[in-house]
Short mmCIF file of C-alpha atoms in Angstrom, two decimals:
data_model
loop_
_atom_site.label_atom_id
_atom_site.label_comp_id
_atom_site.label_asym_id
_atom_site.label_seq_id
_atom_site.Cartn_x
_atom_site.Cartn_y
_atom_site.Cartn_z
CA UNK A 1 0.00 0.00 0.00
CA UNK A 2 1.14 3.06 -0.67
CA UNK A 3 0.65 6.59 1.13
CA UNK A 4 1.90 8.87 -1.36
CA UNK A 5 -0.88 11.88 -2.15
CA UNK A 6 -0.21 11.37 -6.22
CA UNK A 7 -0.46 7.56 -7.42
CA UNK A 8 -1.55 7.12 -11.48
CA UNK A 9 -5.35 7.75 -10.74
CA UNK A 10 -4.72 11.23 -9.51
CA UNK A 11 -3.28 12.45 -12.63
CA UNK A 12 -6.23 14.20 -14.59
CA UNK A 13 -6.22 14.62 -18.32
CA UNK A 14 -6.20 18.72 -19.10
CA UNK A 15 -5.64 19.51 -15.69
CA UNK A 16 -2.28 21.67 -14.36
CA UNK A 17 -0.62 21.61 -11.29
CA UNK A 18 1.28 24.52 -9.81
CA UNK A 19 5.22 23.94 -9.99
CA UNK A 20 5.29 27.29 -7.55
CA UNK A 21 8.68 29.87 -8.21
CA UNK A 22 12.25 30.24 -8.16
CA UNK A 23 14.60 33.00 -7.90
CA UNK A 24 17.86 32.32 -10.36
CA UNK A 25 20.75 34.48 -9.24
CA UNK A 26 23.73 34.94 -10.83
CA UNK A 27 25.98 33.19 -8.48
CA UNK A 28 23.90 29.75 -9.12
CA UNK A 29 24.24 30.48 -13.29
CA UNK A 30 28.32 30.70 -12.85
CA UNK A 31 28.43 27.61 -10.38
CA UNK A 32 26.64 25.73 -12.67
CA UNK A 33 27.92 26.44 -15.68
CA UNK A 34 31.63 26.28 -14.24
CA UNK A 35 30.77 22.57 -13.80
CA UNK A 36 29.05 21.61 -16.43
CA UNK A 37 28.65 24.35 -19.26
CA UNK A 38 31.40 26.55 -19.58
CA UNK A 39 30.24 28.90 -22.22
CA UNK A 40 31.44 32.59 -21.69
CA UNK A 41 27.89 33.77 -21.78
CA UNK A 42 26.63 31.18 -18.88
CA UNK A 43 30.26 32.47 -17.00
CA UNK A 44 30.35 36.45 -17.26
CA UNK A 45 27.76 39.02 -17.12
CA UNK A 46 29.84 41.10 -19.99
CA UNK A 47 30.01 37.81 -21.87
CA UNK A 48 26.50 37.44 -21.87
CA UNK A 49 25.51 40.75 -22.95
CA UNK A 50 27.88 40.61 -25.78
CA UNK A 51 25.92 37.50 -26.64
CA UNK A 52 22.36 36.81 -28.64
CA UNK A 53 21.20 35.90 -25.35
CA UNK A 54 21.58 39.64 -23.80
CA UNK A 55 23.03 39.06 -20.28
CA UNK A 56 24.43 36.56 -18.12
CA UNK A 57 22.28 33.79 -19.17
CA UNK A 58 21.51 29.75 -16.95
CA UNK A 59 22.78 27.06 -19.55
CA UNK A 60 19.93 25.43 -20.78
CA UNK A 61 20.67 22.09 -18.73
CA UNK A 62 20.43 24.40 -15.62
CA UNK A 63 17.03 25.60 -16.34
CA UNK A 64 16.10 21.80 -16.97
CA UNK A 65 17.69 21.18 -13.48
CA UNK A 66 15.74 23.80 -12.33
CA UNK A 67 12.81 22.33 -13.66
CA UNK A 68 13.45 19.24 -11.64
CA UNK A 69 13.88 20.84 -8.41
CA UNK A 70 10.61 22.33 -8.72
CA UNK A 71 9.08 19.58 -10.05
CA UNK A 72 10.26 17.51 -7.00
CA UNK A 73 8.60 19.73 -4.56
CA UNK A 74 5.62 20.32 -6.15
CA UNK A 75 4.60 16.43 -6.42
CA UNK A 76 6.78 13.88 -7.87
CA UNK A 77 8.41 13.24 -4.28
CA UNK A 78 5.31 12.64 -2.90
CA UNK A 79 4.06 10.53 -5.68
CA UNK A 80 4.07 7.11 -6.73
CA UNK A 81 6.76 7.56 -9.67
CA UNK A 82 8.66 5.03 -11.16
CA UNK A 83 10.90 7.58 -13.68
CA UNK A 84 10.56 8.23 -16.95
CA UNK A 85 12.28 6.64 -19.98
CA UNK A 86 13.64 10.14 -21.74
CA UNK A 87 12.09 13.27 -22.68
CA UNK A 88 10.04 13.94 -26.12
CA UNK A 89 10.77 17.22 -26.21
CA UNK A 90 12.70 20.31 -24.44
CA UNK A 91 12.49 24.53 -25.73
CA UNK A 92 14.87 26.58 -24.67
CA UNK A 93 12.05 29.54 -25.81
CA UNK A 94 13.78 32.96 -24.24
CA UNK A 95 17.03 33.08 -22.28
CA UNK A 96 16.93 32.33 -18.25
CA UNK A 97 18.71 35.26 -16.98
CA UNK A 98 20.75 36.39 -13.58
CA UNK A 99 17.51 38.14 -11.75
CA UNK A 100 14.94 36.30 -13.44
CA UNK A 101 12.08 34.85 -11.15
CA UNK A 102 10.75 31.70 -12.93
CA UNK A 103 7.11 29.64 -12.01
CA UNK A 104 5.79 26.55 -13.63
CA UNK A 105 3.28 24.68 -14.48
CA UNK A 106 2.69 20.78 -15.71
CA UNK A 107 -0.42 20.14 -18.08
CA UNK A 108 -1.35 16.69 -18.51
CA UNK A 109 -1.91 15.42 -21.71
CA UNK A 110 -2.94 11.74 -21.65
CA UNK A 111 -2.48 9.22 -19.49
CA UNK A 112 -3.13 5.23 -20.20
CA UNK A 113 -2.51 1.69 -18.14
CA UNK A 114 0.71 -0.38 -19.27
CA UNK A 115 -0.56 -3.33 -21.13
CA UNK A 116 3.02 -4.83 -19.74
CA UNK A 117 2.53 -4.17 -16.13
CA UNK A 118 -1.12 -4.15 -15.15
CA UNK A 119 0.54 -1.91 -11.61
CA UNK A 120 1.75 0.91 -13.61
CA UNK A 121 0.24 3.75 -15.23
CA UNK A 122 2.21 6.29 -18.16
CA UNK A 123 1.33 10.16 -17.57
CA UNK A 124 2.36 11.91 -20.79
CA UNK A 125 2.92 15.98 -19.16
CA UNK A 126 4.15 19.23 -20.60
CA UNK A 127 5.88 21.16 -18.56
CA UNK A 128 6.31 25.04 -18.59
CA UNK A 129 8.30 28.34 -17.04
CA UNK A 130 7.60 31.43 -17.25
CA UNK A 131 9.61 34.55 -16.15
CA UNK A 132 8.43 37.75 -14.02
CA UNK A 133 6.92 39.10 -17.09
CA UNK A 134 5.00 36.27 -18.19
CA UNK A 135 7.23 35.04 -20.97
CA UNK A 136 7.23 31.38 -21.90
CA UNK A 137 11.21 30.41 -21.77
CA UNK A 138 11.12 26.49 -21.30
CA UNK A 139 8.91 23.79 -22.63
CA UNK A 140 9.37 19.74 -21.44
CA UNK A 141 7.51 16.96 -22.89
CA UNK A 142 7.73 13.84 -21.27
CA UNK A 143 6.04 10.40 -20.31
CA UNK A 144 6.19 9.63 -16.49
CA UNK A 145 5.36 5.77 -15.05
CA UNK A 146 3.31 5.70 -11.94
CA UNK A 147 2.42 3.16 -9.70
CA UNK A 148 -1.37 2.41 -9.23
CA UNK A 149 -3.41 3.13 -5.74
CA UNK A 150 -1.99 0.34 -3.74
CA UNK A 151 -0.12 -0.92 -5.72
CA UNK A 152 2.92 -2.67 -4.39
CA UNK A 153 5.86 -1.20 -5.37
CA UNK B 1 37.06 36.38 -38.97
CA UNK B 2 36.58 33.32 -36.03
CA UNK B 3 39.88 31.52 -35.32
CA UNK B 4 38.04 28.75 -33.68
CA UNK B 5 38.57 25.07 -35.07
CA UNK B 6 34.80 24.52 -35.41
CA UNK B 7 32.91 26.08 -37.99
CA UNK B 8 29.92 24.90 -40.04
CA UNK B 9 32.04 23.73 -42.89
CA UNK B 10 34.27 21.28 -40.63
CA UNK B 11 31.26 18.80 -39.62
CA UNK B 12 30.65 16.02 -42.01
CA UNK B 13 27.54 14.42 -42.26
CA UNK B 14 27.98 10.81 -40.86
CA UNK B 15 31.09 11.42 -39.15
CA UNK B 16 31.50 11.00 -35.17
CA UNK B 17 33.43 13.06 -32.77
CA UNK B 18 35.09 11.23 -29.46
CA UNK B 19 33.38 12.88 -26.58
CA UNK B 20 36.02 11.28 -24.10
CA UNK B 21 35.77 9.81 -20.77
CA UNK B 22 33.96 10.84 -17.84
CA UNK B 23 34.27 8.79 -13.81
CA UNK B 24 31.09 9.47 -12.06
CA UNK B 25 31.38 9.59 -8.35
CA UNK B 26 29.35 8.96 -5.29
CA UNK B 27 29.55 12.41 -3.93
CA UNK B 28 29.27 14.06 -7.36
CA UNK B 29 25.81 11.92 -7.81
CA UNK B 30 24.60 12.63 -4.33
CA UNK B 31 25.51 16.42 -4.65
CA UNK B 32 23.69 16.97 -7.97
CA UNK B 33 20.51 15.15 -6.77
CA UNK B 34 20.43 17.21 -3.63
CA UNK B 35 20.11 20.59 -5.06
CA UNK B 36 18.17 19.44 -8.32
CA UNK B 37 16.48 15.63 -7.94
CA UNK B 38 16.43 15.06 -4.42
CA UNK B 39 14.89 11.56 -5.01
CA UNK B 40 16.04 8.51 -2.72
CA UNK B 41 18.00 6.39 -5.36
CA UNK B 42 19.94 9.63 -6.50
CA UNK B 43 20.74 10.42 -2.60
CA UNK B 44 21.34 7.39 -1.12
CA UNK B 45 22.93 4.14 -1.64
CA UNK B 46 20.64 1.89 -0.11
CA UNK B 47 17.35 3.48 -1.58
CA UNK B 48 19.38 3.23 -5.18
CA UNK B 49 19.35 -0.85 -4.25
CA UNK B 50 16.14 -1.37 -3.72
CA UNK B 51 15.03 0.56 -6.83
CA UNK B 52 14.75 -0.88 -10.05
CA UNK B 53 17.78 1.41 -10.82
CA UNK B 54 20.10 -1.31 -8.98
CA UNK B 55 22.10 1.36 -6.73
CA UNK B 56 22.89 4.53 -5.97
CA UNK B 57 21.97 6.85 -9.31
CA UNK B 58 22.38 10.13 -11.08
CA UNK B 59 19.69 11.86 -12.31
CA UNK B 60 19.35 12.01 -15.66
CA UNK B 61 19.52 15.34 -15.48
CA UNK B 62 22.85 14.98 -14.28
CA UNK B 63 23.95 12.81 -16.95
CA UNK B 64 22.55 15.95 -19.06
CA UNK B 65 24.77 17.56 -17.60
CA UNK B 66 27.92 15.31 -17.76
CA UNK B 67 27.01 14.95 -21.60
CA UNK B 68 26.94 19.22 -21.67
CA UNK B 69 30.47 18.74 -20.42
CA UNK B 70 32.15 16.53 -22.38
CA UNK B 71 30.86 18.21 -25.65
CA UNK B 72 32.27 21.22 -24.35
CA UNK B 73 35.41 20.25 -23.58
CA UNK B 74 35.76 17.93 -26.93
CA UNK B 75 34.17 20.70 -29.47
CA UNK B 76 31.68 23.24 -28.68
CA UNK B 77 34.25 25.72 -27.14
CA UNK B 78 36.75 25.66 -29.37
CA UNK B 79 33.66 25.78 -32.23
CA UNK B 80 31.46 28.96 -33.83
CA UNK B 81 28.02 27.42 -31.81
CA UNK B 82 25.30 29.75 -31.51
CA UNK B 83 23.83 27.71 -29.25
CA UNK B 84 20.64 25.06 -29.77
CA UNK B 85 16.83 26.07 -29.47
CA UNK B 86 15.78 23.03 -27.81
CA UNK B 87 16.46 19.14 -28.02
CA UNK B 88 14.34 16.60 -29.80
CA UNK B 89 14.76 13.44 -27.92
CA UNK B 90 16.39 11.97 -24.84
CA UNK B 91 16.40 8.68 -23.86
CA UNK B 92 17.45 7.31 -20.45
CA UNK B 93 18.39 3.98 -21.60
CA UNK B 94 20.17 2.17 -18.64
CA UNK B 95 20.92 3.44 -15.38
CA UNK B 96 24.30 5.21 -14.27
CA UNK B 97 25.92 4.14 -11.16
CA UNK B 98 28.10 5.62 -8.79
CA UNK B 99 31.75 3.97 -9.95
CA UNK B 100 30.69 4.11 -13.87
CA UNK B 101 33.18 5.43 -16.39
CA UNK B 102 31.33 6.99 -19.02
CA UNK B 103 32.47 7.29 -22.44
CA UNK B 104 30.56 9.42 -25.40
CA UNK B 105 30.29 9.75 -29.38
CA UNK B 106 28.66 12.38 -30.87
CA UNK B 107 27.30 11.72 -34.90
CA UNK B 108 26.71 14.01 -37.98
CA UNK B 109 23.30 13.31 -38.80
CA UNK B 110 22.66 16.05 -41.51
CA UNK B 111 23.67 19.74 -42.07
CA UNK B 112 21.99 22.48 -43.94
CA UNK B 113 22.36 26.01 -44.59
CA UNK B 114 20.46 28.38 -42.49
CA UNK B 115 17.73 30.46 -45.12
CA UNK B 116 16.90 33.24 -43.04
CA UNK B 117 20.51 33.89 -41.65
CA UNK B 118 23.05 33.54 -44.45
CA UNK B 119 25.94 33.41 -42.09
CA UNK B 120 24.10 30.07 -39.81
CA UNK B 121 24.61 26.79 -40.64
CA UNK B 122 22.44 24.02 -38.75
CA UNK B 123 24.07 20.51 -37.76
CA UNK B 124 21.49 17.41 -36.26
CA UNK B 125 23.69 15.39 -34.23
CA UNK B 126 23.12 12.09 -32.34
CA UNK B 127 25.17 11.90 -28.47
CA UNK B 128 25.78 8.59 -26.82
CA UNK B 129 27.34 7.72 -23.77
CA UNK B 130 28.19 4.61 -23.09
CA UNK B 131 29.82 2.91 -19.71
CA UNK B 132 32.66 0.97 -19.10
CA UNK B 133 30.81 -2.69 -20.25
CA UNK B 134 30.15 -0.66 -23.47
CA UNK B 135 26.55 -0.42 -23.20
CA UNK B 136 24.73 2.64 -23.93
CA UNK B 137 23.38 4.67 -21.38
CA UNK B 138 22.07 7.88 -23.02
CA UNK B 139 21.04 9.73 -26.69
CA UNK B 140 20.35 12.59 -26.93
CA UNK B 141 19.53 14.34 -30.50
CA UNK B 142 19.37 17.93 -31.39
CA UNK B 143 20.01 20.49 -33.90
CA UNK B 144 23.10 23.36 -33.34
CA UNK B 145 23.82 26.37 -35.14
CA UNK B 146 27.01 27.28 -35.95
CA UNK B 147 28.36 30.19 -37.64
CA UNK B 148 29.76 29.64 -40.89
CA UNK B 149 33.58 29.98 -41.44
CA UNK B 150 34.94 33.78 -41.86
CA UNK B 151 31.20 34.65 -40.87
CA UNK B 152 31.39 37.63 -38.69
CA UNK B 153 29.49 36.87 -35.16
#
């Protein structure tokens, strides 16, 4: 039995769920890109407003990371989730930049049984941020697996 | 004039590029997921063993962000890229454990000319990575423009 609040029968076709906000500051951008994306305009605020992106700008794979933090918190920890095989889709739409306050929202679009594995259900979601004016800057498609209601896991 | 060694003109369609090697740690697994995917199998090795993920795990939005960094370091910053508007696919095809030693490919899928910005050429490529047993762990797919060669930025 599971006590988890979201479990596959929760998941409502054309309904949203809040992903809530997140401030990105500049000092996350350079930590993140120092590891993992060095690109001058991810690493220096003159960089990045030398760039098409306007300003010191997250690397794309941060504002997916972000994505997943906020994600997390707003209900796949307390779900039933069993992953997801990949993404379908990902739009970097506008740049992320140093300053920018970011809130989501996840749509879902279908959802279906396994035939496979009669305790698992596949949630097919697009995912969206927005920044302090309203503009669209990320887009996620994906398929999540989730366990039935009671399901053992 | 760009005096980088990656321009449009040097990718060949069907030709692969050595992405290197990558160790992924414990701590650098277990780090990630804590600010990003705090799930139980990415924080903790015991939760990783009793998931079907067989041990401790990144996220695989970390191994997004390994892949980001080996591309760097083998091409993209020493190349003309203008960055990518999105990705088309990712696939999370195995799990990868704390102790694997990743290695990645990247493939030439097709190139064309940019129409609306003379000076933009656009390359699909194909990422692997692949762990020590040689099995494949990740693809990824997207398109990157790159400036052409001489092209002003």
């Amino acid at each position: 039995m599971t006590c988890k609040t979201w479990a596959f029968e929760d998941f409502v076709e054309g309904g949203s769920i809040d992903l809530g906000t997140k401030d990105v500051t500049a000092k996350e951008i350079v930590e993140f890109a120092g590891e993992f994306d060095p690109q001058p305009m991810h690493l220096d605020e003159a960089a990045g407003k030398a760039s098409i992106l306007g300003g010191l700008s997250a690397s794309g794979w941060h504002t997916c990371a972000i994505f997943m933090r906020l994600i997390c918190d707003a209900f796949l920890l307390d779900s039933t989730s069993q992953g997801a095989p990949g993404v379908d889709r990902i739009k970097w739409k506008k740049p992320v930049l140093a300053g920018d306050r970011l809130n989501g929202k996840t749509t879902v679009l279908a959802k279906r049984e396994s035939k496979s594995r009669p305790s698992i259900g596949l949630v097919t979601m697009r995912s969206e941020l927005f920044n302090q004016r309203g503009e669209a800057v990320f887009e996620l498609e994906n398929t999540v697996m989730f366990l039935k209601r009671g399901a053992a896991a």
